[in-house]
Amino acid sequence: MSLDDQPTSWLIDQDKITKYLLNLTHRSGGPKPRFFLAFGFAIERPQILAHALASHPILNPPGRERTMPLGYPRLVFEGPLETPDGRAPQIRTVWQCEHPTEARFLTAVPLTR
């Protein structure tokens, strides 16, 4: 995917941040909150993680496009994430393109390289 083809809006549902990525009590999300909290993100300031995630595709182009058998195409980005404590862990973000100019955040996965 070229930079010209990338979406211009990166949409993130706040519940994905507060109820999953920063929620230590989520039944399947325990490792991810521990990861993000360790880098200075906080449940009291979900907008900071949302901003960092929305910046991730812009700072780590180009994304790899994945065509799904059913549904919308997805974009995958890998690279460093800006964090409150200044470290830059490697993560993968996955976005679903429901409109040519918009991508909706699906998930973030820490990379162990």
Tab-separated table of C-alpha atoms in Angstrom:
chain	number	residue	atom	x	y	z
A	1	MET	CA	0.000	0.000	0.000
A	2	SER	CA	1.368	3.390	-0.917
A	3	LEU	CA	1.202	6.430	1.329
A	4	ASP	CA	-1.271	8.001	-1.108
A	5	ASP	CA	-3.683	5.081	-0.673
A	6	GLN	CA	-3.721	5.118	3.130
A	7	PRO	CA	-6.757	6.320	5.078
A	8	THR	CA	-6.659	9.828	6.482
A	9	SER	CA	-8.844	9.097	9.528
A	10	TRP	CA	-7.854	6.508	12.149
A	11	LEU	CA	-10.904	5.724	14.310
A	12	ILE	CA	-10.648	4.147	17.758
A	13	ASP	CA	-13.609	3.166	19.939
A	14	GLN	CA	-12.837	4.375	23.469
A	15	ASP	CA	-14.318	1.151	24.895
A	16	LYS	CA	-11.550	-0.766	23.103
A	17	ILE	CA	-9.060	1.249	25.183
A	18	THR	CA	-10.842	1.385	28.550
A	19	LYS	CA	-12.588	-1.979	28.582
A	20	TYR	CA	-9.872	-4.057	26.918
A	21	LEU	CA	-6.365	-2.666	26.350
A	22	LEU	CA	-6.094	-0.963	29.767
A	23	ASN	CA	-8.465	-3.231	31.731
A	24	LEU	CA	-6.561	-5.664	33.953
A	25	THR	CA	-9.787	-7.528	34.778
A	26	HIS	CA	-10.774	-8.301	31.173
A	27	ARG	CA	-11.057	-12.098	30.914
A	28	SER	CA	-8.847	-12.427	27.831
A	29	GLY	CA	-6.948	-9.160	27.875
A	30	GLY	CA	-4.665	-9.453	30.915
A	31	PRO	CA	-1.286	-9.489	29.128
A	32	LYS	CA	-2.077	-6.453	26.966
A	33	PRO	CA	-3.038	-4.152	29.868
A	34	ARG	CA	0.093	-5.179	31.748
A	35	PHE	CA	2.143	-4.355	28.659
A	36	PHE	CA	0.618	-0.907	28.071
A	37	LEU	CA	0.539	0.044	31.765
A	38	ALA	CA	4.248	-0.836	32.053
A	39	PHE	CA	5.032	1.887	29.497
A	40	GLY	CA	3.177	4.617	31.404
A	41	PHE	CA	-0.290	4.461	29.872
A	42	ALA	CA	-3.122	4.743	32.425
A	43	ILE	CA	-6.821	3.919	32.569
A	44	GLU	CA	-7.410	7.446	33.922
A	45	ARG	CA	-6.010	8.921	30.681
A	46	PRO	CA	-7.255	6.657	27.869
A	47	GLN	CA	-6.891	9.437	25.306
A	48	ILE	CA	-3.093	9.187	25.560
A	49	LEU	CA	-3.104	5.553	24.422
A	50	ALA	CA	-5.744	6.342	21.784
A	51	HIS	CA	-3.546	9.117	20.382
A	52	ALA	CA	-0.452	6.882	20.379
A	53	LEU	CA	-2.347	4.113	18.568
A	54	ALA	CA	-3.822	6.538	16.014
A	55	SER	CA	-0.305	7.887	15.374
A	56	HIS	CA	1.184	4.405	14.942
A	57	PRO	CA	0.161	3.921	11.262
A	58	ILE	CA	1.271	7.442	10.375
A	59	LEU	CA	4.692	6.940	11.962
A	60	ASN	CA	5.174	3.400	10.596
A	61	PRO	CA	4.109	3.386	6.941
A	62	PRO	CA	3.412	1.692	4.705
A	63	GLY	CA	0.889	-0.773	6.038
A	64	ARG	CA	0.485	-4.278	4.671
A	65	GLU	CA	-2.946	-4.884	3.269
A	66	ARG	CA	-4.694	-8.136	4.162
A	67	THR	CA	-7.661	-9.161	2.075
A	68	MET	CA	-10.225	-10.991	4.146
A	69	PRO	CA	-12.389	-13.748	2.606
A	70	LEU	CA	-15.461	-11.959	3.919
A	71	GLY	CA	-15.728	-8.386	5.017
A	72	TYR	CA	-13.510	-5.366	4.685
A	73	PRO	CA	-9.784	-5.269	3.921
A	74	ARG	CA	-7.396	-4.822	6.832
A	75	LEU	CA	-4.169	-2.886	7.231
A	76	VAL	CA	-1.334	-4.112	9.440
A	77	PHE	CA	1.401	-1.797	10.735
A	78	GLU	CA	4.497	-2.781	12.698
A	79	GLY	CA	6.947	-0.505	14.430
A	80	PRO	CA	7.637	1.516	17.561
A	81	LEU	CA	4.841	3.012	19.649
A	82	GLU	CA	5.258	6.415	21.292
A	83	THR	CA	4.750	5.989	25.048
A	84	PRO	CA	4.445	8.281	28.085
A	85	ASP	CA	7.696	6.995	29.592
A	86	GLY	CA	9.674	7.658	26.408
A	87	ARG	CA	10.474	4.059	25.530
A	88	ALA	CA	9.331	2.826	22.136
A	89	PRO	CA	8.199	-0.807	22.243
A	90	GLN	CA	7.572	-2.599	18.971
A	91	ILE	CA	3.903	-3.360	18.337
A	92	ARG	CA	1.601	-4.446	15.535
A	93	THR	CA	-1.661	-2.576	14.989
A	94	VAL	CA	-4.486	-3.923	12.850
A	95	TRP	CA	-7.067	-1.665	11.240
A	96	GLN	CA	-10.191	-2.420	9.204
A	97	CYS	CA	-10.886	-0.224	6.171
A	98	GLU	CA	-14.628	0.275	6.004
A	99	HIS	CA	-14.302	3.388	3.842
A	100	PRO	CA	-11.441	4.496	1.557
A	101	THR	CA	-10.521	7.411	3.834
A	102	GLU	CA	-11.222	5.770	7.218
A	103	ALA	CA	-9.749	2.865	9.130
A	104	ARG	CA	-11.191	1.446	12.345
A	105	PHE	CA	-8.818	0.121	15.014
A	106	LEU	CA	-9.158	-3.611	15.678
A	107	THR	CA	-6.251	-4.587	17.921
A	108	ALA	CA	-2.684	-3.991	19.040
A	109	VAL	CA	-0.203	-6.776	19.690
A	110	PRO	CA	3.197	-6.413	21.381
A	111	LEU	CA	6.036	-7.759	19.237
A	112	THR	CA	8.925	-9.671	20.729
A	113	ARG	CA	11.887	-9.060	18.443
